[in-house]
mmCIF file of N, CA and C in Angstrom:
data_model
loop_
_atom_site.group_PDB
_atom_site.id
_atom_site.type_symbol
_atom_site.label_atom_id
_atom_site.label_comp_id
_atom_site.label_asym_id
_atom_site.label_seq_id
_atom_site.Cartn_x
_atom_site.Cartn_y
_atom_site.Cartn_z
ATOM 1 N N MET F 1 2.555 -13.813 -5.659
ATOM 2 C CA MET F 1 1.777 -12.729 -5.278
ATOM 3 C C MET F 1 1.996 -12.367 -3.863
ATOM 4 N N VAL F 2 0.872 -12.347 -3.035
ATOM 5 C CA VAL F 2 1.031 -11.965 -1.673
ATOM 6 C C VAL F 2 0.908 -13.223 -0.820
ATOM 7 N N LYS F 3 1.988 -13.610 -0.089
ATOM 8 C CA LYS F 3 2.048 -14.769 0.814
ATOM 9 C C LYS F 3 2.625 -14.376 2.097
ATOM 10 N N CYS F 4 1.709 -13.943 3.062
ATOM 11 C CA CYS F 4 2.184 -13.469 4.312
ATOM 12 C C CYS F 4 1.271 -13.862 5.440
ATOM 13 N N ALA F 5 0.499 -14.876 5.284
ATOM 14 C CA ALA F 5 -0.507 -15.208 6.352
ATOM 15 C C ALA F 5 0.194 -15.393 7.682
ATOM 16 N N ASN F 6 -0.502 -14.973 8.754
ATOM 17 C CA ASN F 6 0.008 -15.069 10.095
ATOM 18 C C ASN F 6 1.318 -14.353 10.360
ATOM 19 N N ARG F 7 1.568 -13.310 9.606
ATOM 20 C CA ARG F 7 2.761 -12.513 9.825
ATOM 21 C C ARG F 7 2.347 -11.040 9.857
ATOM 22 N N SER F 8 3.184 -10.208 10.470
ATOM 23 C CA SER F 8 2.954 -8.791 10.484
ATOM 24 C C SER F 8 3.367 -8.151 9.156
ATOM 25 N N ILE F 9 2.415 -7.546 8.550
ATOM 26 C CA ILE F 9 2.768 -6.904 7.246
ATOM 27 C C ILE F 9 2.316 -5.447 7.304
ATOM 28 N N GLY F 10 2.963 -4.644 6.538
ATOM 29 C CA GLY F 10 2.565 -3.240 6.339
ATOM 30 C C GLY F 10 2.097 -3.079 4.901
ATOM 31 N N LEU F 11 1.122 -2.220 4.750
ATOM 32 C CA LEU F 11 0.651 -1.906 3.388
ATOM 33 C C LEU F 11 0.894 -0.416 3.152
ATOM 34 N N LEU F 12 1.563 -0.142 2.085
ATOM 35 C CA LEU F 12 1.866 1.244 1.646
ATOM 36 C C LEU F 12 1.264 1.361 0.230
ATOM 37 N N GLY F 13 0.114 2.010 0.142
ATOM 38 C CA GLY F 13 -0.550 2.125 -1.084
ATOM 39 C C GLY F 13 -0.367 3.484 -1.752
ATOM 40 N N GLY F 14 -0.576 3.533 -3.015
ATOM 41 C CA GLY F 14 -0.530 4.810 -3.705
ATOM 42 C C GLY F 14 -0.286 4.663 -5.220
ATOM 43 N N SER F 15 -0.215 5.776 -5.824
ATOM 44 C CA SER F 15 0.093 5.820 -7.260
ATOM 45 C C SER F 15 1.570 5.602 -7.563
ATOM 46 N N PHE F 16 2.457 5.871 -6.589
ATOM 47 C CA PHE F 16 3.912 5.752 -6.768
ATOM 48 C C PHE F 16 4.305 6.459 -8.074
ATOM 49 N N ASP F 17 4.056 7.645 -8.215
ATOM 50 C CA ASP F 17 4.203 8.421 -9.487
ATOM 51 C C ASP F 17 5.243 9.469 -9.369
ATOM 52 N N PRO F 18 6.516 9.142 -9.376
ATOM 53 C CA PRO F 18 7.062 7.737 -9.312
ATOM 54 C C PRO F 18 7.471 7.353 -7.872
ATOM 55 N N ALA F 19 7.877 6.080 -7.750
ATOM 56 C CA ALA F 19 8.390 5.637 -6.434
ATOM 57 C C ALA F 19 9.648 6.427 -6.209
ATOM 58 N N HIS F 20 9.913 6.738 -4.861
ATOM 59 C CA HIS F 20 11.089 7.507 -4.570
ATOM 60 C C HIS F 20 11.664 7.093 -3.184
ATOM 61 N N LYS F 21 12.754 7.767 -2.828
ATOM 62 C CA LYS F 21 13.465 7.431 -1.575
ATOM 63 C C LYS F 21 12.606 7.588 -0.330
ATOM 64 N N GLY F 22 11.668 8.483 -0.368
ATOM 65 C CA GLY F 22 10.729 8.628 0.719
ATOM 66 C C GLY F 22 9.915 7.365 0.999
ATOM 67 N N HIS F 23 9.459 6.773 -0.044
ATOM 68 C CA HIS F 23 8.687 5.476 0.067
ATOM 69 C C HIS F 23 9.645 4.450 0.666
ATOM 70 N N LEU F 24 10.861 4.435 0.235
ATOM 71 C CA LEU F 24 11.804 3.465 0.836
ATOM 72 C C LEU F 24 12.084 3.711 2.282
ATOM 73 N N GLU F 25 12.300 4.956 2.605
ATOM 74 C CA GLU F 25 12.630 5.311 4.055
ATOM 75 C C GLU F 25 11.439 4.959 4.979
ATOM 76 N N ILE F 26 10.251 5.350 4.494
ATOM 77 C CA ILE F 26 9.044 5.003 5.340
ATOM 78 C C ILE F 26 8.974 3.551 5.556
ATOM 79 N N SER F 27 9.191 2.759 4.497
ATOM 80 C CA SER F 27 9.063 1.257 4.552
ATOM 81 C C SER F 27 10.148 0.694 5.499
ATOM 82 N N LYS F 28 11.331 1.118 5.278
ATOM 83 C CA LYS F 28 12.448 0.649 6.169
ATOM 84 C C LYS F 28 12.254 0.990 7.594
ATOM 85 N N ILE F 29 11.805 2.172 7.924
ATOM 86 C CA ILE F 29 11.432 2.541 9.327
ATOM 87 C C ILE F 29 10.348 1.685 9.857
ATOM 88 N N ALA F 30 9.306 1.517 9.081
ATOM 89 C CA ALA F 30 8.192 0.652 9.557
ATOM 90 C C ALA F 30 8.614 -0.791 9.779
ATOM 91 N N ILE F 31 9.453 -1.382 8.921
ATOM 92 C CA ILE F 31 9.951 -2.699 9.098
ATOM 93 C C ILE F 31 10.723 -2.816 10.391
ATOM 94 N N LYS F 32 11.560 -1.824 10.669
ATOM 95 C CA LYS F 32 12.413 -1.888 11.812
ATOM 96 C C LYS F 32 11.624 -1.586 13.119
ATOM 97 N N LYS F 33 10.952 -0.458 13.155
ATOM 98 C CA LYS F 33 10.229 -0.049 14.370
ATOM 99 C C LYS F 33 9.038 -0.958 14.751
ATOM 100 N N LEU F 34 8.309 -1.440 13.744
ATOM 101 C CA LEU F 34 7.131 -2.212 13.966
ATOM 102 C C LEU F 34 7.370 -3.707 13.886
ATOM 103 N N LYS F 35 8.669 -4.016 13.573
ATOM 104 C CA LYS F 35 9.051 -5.467 13.409
ATOM 105 C C LYS F 35 8.175 -6.214 12.382
ATOM 106 N N LEU F 36 8.007 -5.564 11.248
ATOM 107 C CA LEU F 36 7.216 -6.157 10.197
ATOM 108 C C LEU F 36 7.969 -7.152 9.421
ATOM 109 N N ASN F 37 7.274 -8.226 9.018
ATOM 110 C CA ASN F 37 7.953 -9.250 8.160
ATOM 111 C C ASN F 37 8.067 -8.718 6.741
ATOM 112 N N LYS F 38 7.141 -7.849 6.312
ATOM 113 C CA LYS F 38 7.112 -7.396 4.962
ATOM 114 C C LYS F 38 6.321 -6.101 4.859
ATOM 115 N N VAL F 39 6.691 -5.267 3.902
ATOM 116 C CA VAL F 39 5.818 -4.094 3.512
ATOM 117 C C VAL F 39 5.509 -4.344 2.085
ATOM 118 N N ILE F 40 4.236 -4.290 1.828
ATOM 119 C CA ILE F 40 3.729 -4.448 0.441
ATOM 120 C C ILE F 40 3.344 -3.121 -0.099
ATOM 121 N N TRP F 41 4.007 -2.772 -1.227
ATOM 122 C CA TRP F 41 3.686 -1.539 -1.890
ATOM 123 C C TRP F 41 2.517 -1.884 -2.868
ATOM 124 N N LEU F 42 1.381 -1.234 -2.663
ATOM 125 C CA LEU F 42 0.259 -1.514 -3.475
ATOM 126 C C LEU F 42 0.143 -0.347 -4.537
ATOM 127 N N VAL F 43 0.666 -0.591 -5.684
ATOM 128 C CA VAL F 43 0.661 0.412 -6.734
ATOM 129 C C VAL F 43 -0.755 0.419 -7.378
ATOM 130 N N THR F 44 -1.422 1.506 -7.305
ATOM 131 C CA THR F 44 -2.726 1.638 -7.881
ATOM 132 C C THR F 44 -2.732 2.354 -9.209
ATOM 133 N N ARG F 45 -3.790 2.028 -9.994
ATOM 134 C CA ARG F 45 -3.911 2.630 -11.290
ATOM 135 C C ARG F 45 -4.050 4.141 -11.211
ATOM 136 N N LYS F 46 -4.962 4.537 -10.252
ATOM 137 C CA LYS F 46 -5.133 5.967 -10.099
ATOM 138 C C LYS F 46 -5.580 6.335 -8.658
ATOM 139 N N ASN F 47 -4.948 7.372 -8.103
ATOM 140 C CA ASN F 47 -5.370 7.893 -6.850
ATOM 141 C C ASN F 47 -6.597 8.813 -7.058
ATOM 142 N N PRO F 48 -7.705 8.504 -6.415
ATOM 143 C CA PRO F 48 -8.918 9.362 -6.595
ATOM 144 C C PRO F 48 -8.784 10.825 -6.205
ATOM 145 N N PHE F 49 -7.726 11.161 -5.418
ATOM 146 C CA PHE F 49 -7.534 12.520 -4.980
ATOM 147 C C PHE F 49 -6.493 13.256 -5.770
ATOM 148 N N LYS F 50 -5.959 12.600 -6.840
ATOM 149 C CA LYS F 50 -4.892 13.233 -7.609
ATOM 150 C C LYS F 50 -5.300 13.297 -9.072
ATOM 151 N N ASN F 51 -4.600 14.095 -9.746
ATOM 152 C CA ASN F 51 -4.815 14.204 -11.244
ATOM 153 C C ASN F 51 -4.235 13.008 -11.952
ATOM 154 N N LYS F 52 -4.392 12.971 -13.258
ATOM 155 C CA LYS F 52 -3.827 11.881 -14.021
ATOM 156 C C LYS F 52 -2.309 11.668 -13.741
ATOM 157 N N PRO F 53 -1.941 10.424 -13.549
ATOM 158 C CA PRO F 53 -0.539 10.141 -13.323
ATOM 159 C C PRO F 53 0.421 10.619 -14.421
ATOM 160 N N LEU F 54 1.607 10.916 -14.046
ATOM 161 C CA LEU F 54 2.617 11.341 -15.037
ATOM 162 C C LEU F 54 3.127 10.106 -15.861
ATOM 163 N N TYR F 55 3.308 9.012 -15.156
ATOM 164 C CA TYR F 55 3.839 7.826 -15.767
ATOM 165 C C TYR F 55 2.734 6.734 -15.883
ATOM 166 N N SER F 56 2.975 5.881 -16.834
ATOM 167 C CA SER F 56 1.994 4.754 -17.076
ATOM 168 C C SER F 56 2.063 3.837 -15.855
ATOM 169 N N LEU F 57 1.038 2.988 -15.678
ATOM 170 C CA LEU F 57 0.992 1.988 -14.633
ATOM 171 C C LEU F 57 2.238 1.068 -14.702
ATOM 172 N N GLU F 58 2.538 0.630 -15.832
ATOM 173 C CA GLU F 58 3.651 -0.288 -16.048
ATOM 174 C C GLU F 58 4.952 0.366 -15.678
ATOM 175 N N GLN F 59 5.137 1.597 -16.090
ATOM 176 C CA GLN F 59 6.386 2.342 -15.686
ATOM 177 C C GLN F 59 6.492 2.516 -14.150
ATOM 178 N N ARG F 60 5.354 2.880 -13.562
ATOM 179 C CA ARG F 60 5.381 3.036 -12.065
ATOM 180 C C ARG F 60 5.698 1.747 -11.354
ATOM 181 N N ILE F 61 5.096 0.600 -11.779
ATOM 182 C CA ILE F 61 5.367 -0.687 -11.156
ATOM 183 C C ILE F 61 6.831 -1.013 -11.365
ATOM 184 N N ASN F 62 7.401 -0.814 -12.546
ATOM 185 C CA ASN F 62 8.777 -1.132 -12.833
ATOM 186 C C ASN F 62 9.720 -0.296 -11.979
ATOM 187 N N LYS F 63 9.429 1.023 -11.895
ATOM 188 C CA LYS F 63 10.289 1.938 -11.090
ATOM 189 C C LYS F 63 10.182 1.504 -9.658
ATOM 190 N N ALA F 64 9.055 1.161 -9.134
ATOM 191 C CA ALA F 64 8.913 0.761 -7.716
ATOM 192 C C ALA F 64 9.734 -0.477 -7.537
ATOM 193 N N ARG F 65 9.646 -1.431 -8.383
ATOM 194 C CA ARG F 65 10.408 -2.683 -8.241
ATOM 195 C C ARG F 65 11.921 -2.387 -8.277
ATOM 196 N N LYS F 66 12.340 -1.474 -9.194
ATOM 197 C CA LYS F 66 13.708 -1.170 -9.372
ATOM 198 C C LYS F 66 14.343 -0.499 -8.093
ATOM 199 N N ILE F 67 13.600 0.446 -7.602
ATOM 200 C CA ILE F 67 14.067 1.234 -6.406
ATOM 201 C C ILE F 67 14.057 0.418 -5.134
ATOM 202 N N SER F 68 13.164 -0.598 -5.082
ATOM 203 C CA SER F 68 13.025 -1.429 -3.835
ATOM 204 C C SER F 68 13.749 -2.752 -3.905
ATOM 205 N N LYS F 69 14.399 -3.124 -4.995
ATOM 206 C CA LYS F 69 14.898 -4.414 -5.193
ATOM 207 C C LYS F 69 15.938 -4.867 -4.160
ATOM 208 N N LYS F 70 16.662 -3.964 -3.619
ATOM 209 C CA LYS F 70 17.678 -4.308 -2.625
ATOM 210 C C LYS F 70 17.114 -4.604 -1.207
ATOM 211 N N ILE F 71 15.890 -4.283 -1.015
ATOM 212 C CA ILE F 71 15.186 -4.462 0.287
ATOM 213 C C ILE F 71 14.258 -5.735 0.133
ATOM 214 N N LYS F 72 14.737 -6.804 0.653
ATOM 215 C CA LYS F 72 14.028 -8.091 0.502
ATOM 216 C C LYS F 72 12.588 -8.090 1.218
ATOM 217 N N ASN F 73 12.398 -7.166 2.086
ATOM 218 C CA ASN F 73 11.161 -7.176 2.881
ATOM 219 C C ASN F 73 10.133 -6.267 2.178
ATOM 220 N N ILE F 74 10.396 -5.699 1.055
ATOM 221 C CA ILE F 74 9.454 -4.886 0.296
ATOM 222 C C ILE F 74 9.021 -5.690 -0.907
ATOM 223 N N LYS F 75 7.686 -5.803 -1.106
ATOM 224 C CA LYS F 75 7.091 -6.489 -2.268
ATOM 225 C C LYS F 75 6.248 -5.464 -2.958
ATOM 226 N N VAL F 76 6.406 -5.344 -4.267
ATOM 227 C CA VAL F 76 5.610 -4.421 -5.095
ATOM 228 C C VAL F 76 4.551 -5.264 -5.823
ATOM 229 N N VAL F 77 3.274 -4.846 -5.694
ATOM 230 C CA VAL F 77 2.156 -5.538 -6.306
ATOM 231 C C VAL F 77 1.205 -4.558 -6.891
ATOM 232 N N HIS F 78 0.417 -5.010 -7.803
ATOM 233 C CA HIS F 78 -0.719 -4.211 -8.400
ATOM 234 C C HIS F 78 -1.945 -5.207 -8.264
ATOM 235 N N LEU F 79 -2.852 -4.866 -7.414
ATOM 236 C CA LEU F 79 -4.061 -5.738 -7.201
ATOM 237 C C LEU F 79 -5.396 -5.201 -7.734
ATOM 238 N N ASP F 80 -5.355 -4.023 -8.344
ATOM 239 C CA ASP F 80 -6.588 -3.424 -8.796
ATOM 240 C C ASP F 80 -7.431 -4.365 -9.664
ATOM 241 N N LYS F 81 -6.782 -5.085 -10.592
ATOM 242 C CA LYS F 81 -7.477 -5.959 -11.532
ATOM 243 C C LYS F 81 -7.995 -7.218 -10.740
ATOM 244 N N THR F 82 -7.160 -7.723 -9.872
ATOM 245 C CA THR F 82 -7.517 -8.945 -9.136
ATOM 246 C C THR F 82 -8.712 -8.656 -8.259
ATOM 247 N N VAL F 83 -8.704 -7.441 -7.527
ATOM 248 C CA VAL F 83 -9.781 -7.068 -6.617
ATOM 249 C C VAL F 83 -10.972 -6.387 -7.354
ATOM 250 N N LYS F 84 -10.677 -5.919 -8.550
ATOM 251 C CA LYS F 84 -11.576 -5.185 -9.323
ATOM 252 C C LYS F 84 -12.000 -3.861 -8.687
ATOM 253 N N SER F 85 -10.967 -3.247 -8.144
ATOM 254 C CA SER F 85 -11.183 -1.949 -7.403
ATOM 255 C C SER F 85 -9.831 -1.311 -7.149
ATOM 256 N N THR F 86 -9.900 0.025 -7.085
ATOM 257 C CA THR F 86 -8.640 0.817 -6.707
ATOM 258 C C THR F 86 -8.767 1.177 -5.268
ATOM 259 N N ARG F 87 -9.922 0.959 -4.583
ATOM 260 C CA ARG F 87 -10.126 1.410 -3.225
ATOM 261 C C ARG F 87 -9.412 0.524 -2.271
ATOM 262 N N ILE F 88 -8.722 1.166 -1.304
ATOM 263 C CA ILE F 88 -7.918 0.397 -0.344
ATOM 264 C C ILE F 88 -8.784 -0.488 0.581
ATOM 265 N N ILE F 89 -9.983 -0.075 0.843
ATOM 266 C CA ILE F 89 -10.806 -0.940 1.756
ATOM 267 C C ILE F 89 -11.140 -2.255 1.037
ATOM 268 N N ASN F 90 -11.330 -2.243 -0.229
ATOM 269 C CA ASN F 90 -11.606 -3.498 -1.040
ATOM 270 C C ASN F 90 -10.316 -4.335 -1.063
ATOM 271 N N ILE F 91 -9.189 -3.693 -1.185
ATOM 272 C CA ILE F 91 -7.901 -4.460 -1.216
ATOM 273 C C ILE F 91 -7.686 -5.035 0.172
ATOM 274 N N ILE F 92 -7.902 -4.332 1.215
ATOM 275 C CA ILE F 92 -7.723 -4.842 2.608
ATOM 276 C C ILE F 92 -8.682 -5.992 2.778
ATOM 277 N N ASN F 93 -9.933 -5.884 2.460
ATOM 278 C CA ASN F 93 -10.863 -7.027 2.592
ATOM 279 C C ASN F 93 -10.426 -8.182 1.765
ATOM 280 N N TYR F 94 -9.881 -8.041 0.635
ATOM 281 C CA TYR F 94 -9.354 -9.110 -0.220
ATOM 282 C C TYR F 94 -8.176 -9.811 0.514
ATOM 283 N N LEU F 95 -7.278 -9.063 1.027
ATOM 284 C CA LEU F 95 -6.083 -9.615 1.770
ATOM 285 C C LEU F 95 -6.486 -10.340 2.982
ATOM 286 N N ILE F 96 -7.503 -9.898 3.709
ATOM 287 C CA ILE F 96 -8.004 -10.508 4.903
ATOM 288 C C ILE F 96 -8.761 -11.805 4.537
ATOM 289 N N ASN F 97 -9.710 -11.695 3.589
ATOM 290 C CA ASN F 97 -10.591 -12.834 3.269
ATOM 291 C C ASN F 97 -9.990 -13.828 2.410
ATOM 292 N N LYS F 98 -9.210 -13.430 1.400
ATOM 293 C CA LYS F 98 -8.650 -14.413 0.502
ATOM 294 C C LYS F 98 -7.264 -14.838 0.797
ATOM 295 N N LYS F 99 -6.434 -13.918 1.353
ATOM 296 C CA LYS F 99 -5.057 -14.263 1.635
ATOM 297 C C LYS F 99 -4.835 -14.532 3.153
ATOM 298 N N LYS F 100 -5.959 -14.365 3.942
ATOM 299 C CA LYS F 100 -5.943 -14.733 5.402
ATOM 300 C C LYS F 100 -4.895 -13.894 6.141
ATOM 301 N N LEU F 101 -4.680 -12.641 5.732
ATOM 302 C CA LEU F 101 -3.788 -11.771 6.476
ATOM 303 C C LEU F 101 -4.531 -11.262 7.731
ATOM 304 N N LYS F 102 -3.826 -11.167 8.880
ATOM 305 C CA LYS F 102 -4.468 -10.798 10.095
ATOM 306 C C LYS F 102 -3.828 -9.556 10.748
ATOM 307 N N ASP F 103 -2.482 -9.520 10.803
ATOM 308 C CA ASP F 103 -1.844 -8.453 11.503
ATOM 309 C C ASP F 103 -1.330 -7.431 10.475
ATOM 310 N N ILE F 104 -2.276 -6.507 10.098
ATOM 311 C CA ILE F 104 -2.031 -5.540 9.031
ATOM 312 C C ILE F 104 -1.777 -4.101 9.595
ATOM 313 N N TYR F 105 -0.731 -3.543 9.179
ATOM 314 C CA TYR F 105 -0.377 -2.117 9.460
ATOM 315 C C TYR F 105 -0.620 -1.353 8.179
ATOM 316 N N PHE F 106 -1.543 -0.313 8.185
ATOM 317 C CA PHE F 106 -1.746 0.450 6.988
ATOM 318 C C PHE F 106 -0.957 1.776 7.182
ATOM 319 N N ILE F 107 0.007 1.929 6.285
ATOM 320 C CA ILE F 107 0.982 3.017 6.364
ATOM 321 C C ILE F 107 0.623 4.119 5.432
ATOM 322 N N ILE F 108 0.437 5.365 5.917
ATOM 323 C CA ILE F 108 0.178 6.453 5.043
ATOM 324 C C ILE F 108 1.068 7.640 5.489
ATOM 325 N N GLY F 109 1.313 8.492 4.473
ATOM 326 C CA GLY F 109 2.030 9.687 4.803
ATOM 327 C C GLY F 109 1.195 10.750 5.461
ATOM 328 N N SER F 110 1.784 11.653 6.144
ATOM 329 C CA SER F 110 0.967 12.707 6.861
ATOM 330 C C SER F 110 0.213 13.522 5.867
ATOM 331 N N ASP F 111 0.654 13.628 4.634
ATOM 332 C CA ASP F 111 -0.121 14.381 3.595
ATOM 333 C C ASP F 111 -1.461 13.729 3.315
ATOM 334 N N ASN F 112 -1.534 12.390 3.457
ATOM 335 C CA ASN F 112 -2.795 11.702 3.211
ATOM 336 C C ASN F 112 -3.752 11.724 4.421
ATOM 337 N N LEU F 113 -3.168 11.991 5.591
ATOM 338 C CA LEU F 113 -3.995 12.046 6.802
ATOM 339 C C LEU F 113 -5.009 13.196 6.714
ATOM 340 N N ILE F 114 -4.565 14.266 6.098
ATOM 341 C CA ILE F 114 -5.489 15.462 5.995
ATOM 342 C C ILE F 114 -6.781 15.120 5.292
ATOM 343 N N LYS F 115 -6.803 14.247 4.315
ATOM 344 C CA LYS F 115 -8.007 13.895 3.603
ATOM 345 C C LYS F 115 -8.540 12.491 3.964
ATOM 346 N N PHE F 116 -7.930 11.876 4.937
ATOM 347 C CA PHE F 116 -8.299 10.513 5.262
ATOM 348 C C PHE F 116 -9.775 10.361 5.549
ATOM 349 N N HIS F 117 -10.405 11.331 6.157
ATOM 350 C CA HIS F 117 -11.832 11.264 6.465
ATOM 351 C C HIS F 117 -12.721 11.266 5.242
ATOM 352 N N LYS F 118 -12.163 11.510 4.094
ATOM 353 C CA LYS F 118 -12.893 11.496 2.803
ATOM 354 C C LYS F 118 -12.707 10.211 2.044
ATOM 355 N N TRP F 119 -11.873 9.313 2.522
ATOM 356 C CA TRP F 119 -11.677 8.040 1.909
ATOM 357 C C TRP F 119 -12.930 7.185 2.102
ATOM 358 N N LYS F 120 -13.174 6.294 1.108
ATOM 359 C CA LYS F 120 -14.257 5.350 1.185
ATOM 360 C C LYS F 120 -14.056 4.398 2.375
ATOM 361 N N SER F 121 -14.987 4.332 3.240
ATOM 362 C CA SER F 121 -14.985 3.376 4.353
ATOM 363 C C SER F 121 -13.768 3.529 5.358
ATOM 364 N N TRP F 122 -13.370 4.808 5.556
ATOM 365 C CA TRP F 122 -12.205 5.071 6.372
ATOM 366 C C TRP F 122 -12.303 4.509 7.800
ATOM 367 N N LYS F 123 -13.525 4.537 8.347
ATOM 368 C CA LYS F 123 -13.680 3.997 9.702
ATOM 369 C C LYS F 123 -13.430 2.528 9.686
ATOM 370 N N LYS F 124 -13.825 1.817 8.702
ATOM 371 C CA LYS F 124 -13.592 0.377 8.593
ATOM 372 C C LYS F 124 -12.113 0.088 8.394
ATOM 373 N N ILE F 125 -11.419 0.929 7.613
ATOM 374 C CA ILE F 125 -9.981 0.756 7.461
ATOM 375 C C ILE F 125 -9.299 0.756 8.866
ATOM 376 N N VAL F 126 -9.670 1.781 9.608
ATOM 377 C CA VAL F 126 -9.061 1.859 10.991
ATOM 378 C C VAL F 126 -9.401 0.686 11.859
ATOM 379 N N LYS F 127 -10.573 0.109 11.704
ATOM 380 C CA LYS F 127 -11.017 -1.064 12.510
ATOM 381 C C LYS F 127 -10.170 -2.321 12.042
ATOM 382 N N LEU F 128 -9.998 -2.450 10.759
ATOM 383 C CA LEU F 128 -9.351 -3.681 10.218
ATOM 384 C C LEU F 128 -7.824 -3.712 10.250
ATOM 385 N N THR F 129 -7.246 -2.463 10.389
ATOM 386 C CA THR F 129 -5.831 -2.374 10.365
ATOM 387 C C THR F 129 -5.291 -1.473 11.532
ATOM 388 N N LYS F 130 -4.014 -1.457 11.637
ATOM 389 C CA LYS F 130 -3.409 -0.502 12.563
ATOM 390 C C LYS F 130 -2.958 0.660 11.683
ATOM 391 N N LEU F 131 -3.454 1.809 11.882
ATOM 392 C CA LEU F 131 -3.128 2.954 11.028
ATOM 393 C C LEU F 131 -1.788 3.589 11.566
ATOM 394 N N ILE F 132 -0.892 3.637 10.601
ATOM 395 C CA ILE F 132 0.486 4.225 10.931
ATOM 396 C C ILE F 132 0.657 5.431 10.030
ATOM 397 N N VAL F 133 0.946 6.584 10.662
ATOM 398 C CA VAL F 133 1.192 7.794 9.889
ATOM 399 C C VAL F 133 2.701 8.155 10.000
#
């Protein structure tokens, strides 16, 4: 699962419907510029700001793993069931409290920044992580 305690990690969350080269490029740039040990792609069942996904969750996870398999520093996970939530704040709290992650960079695209103030507990997300756009 997620084993990165005491290391710098990036979190890139979303529906990945489907995963694409943009996700890869953002991740590679973050790894290089921020000197991250790993970027974790958090594939969620459903983005609350988007319509029903085009692909099933299983298809999206498989596509994300396939497109990222050559980049050893990218790990694709689905934590919604483990955390019992699709909300990123709950996933961040889980990673901090259960997996003991400390140095977390939360990576979002500029398209998500526009609605970031509508996210559940967005102020806490900014306090717990380093927000990277």
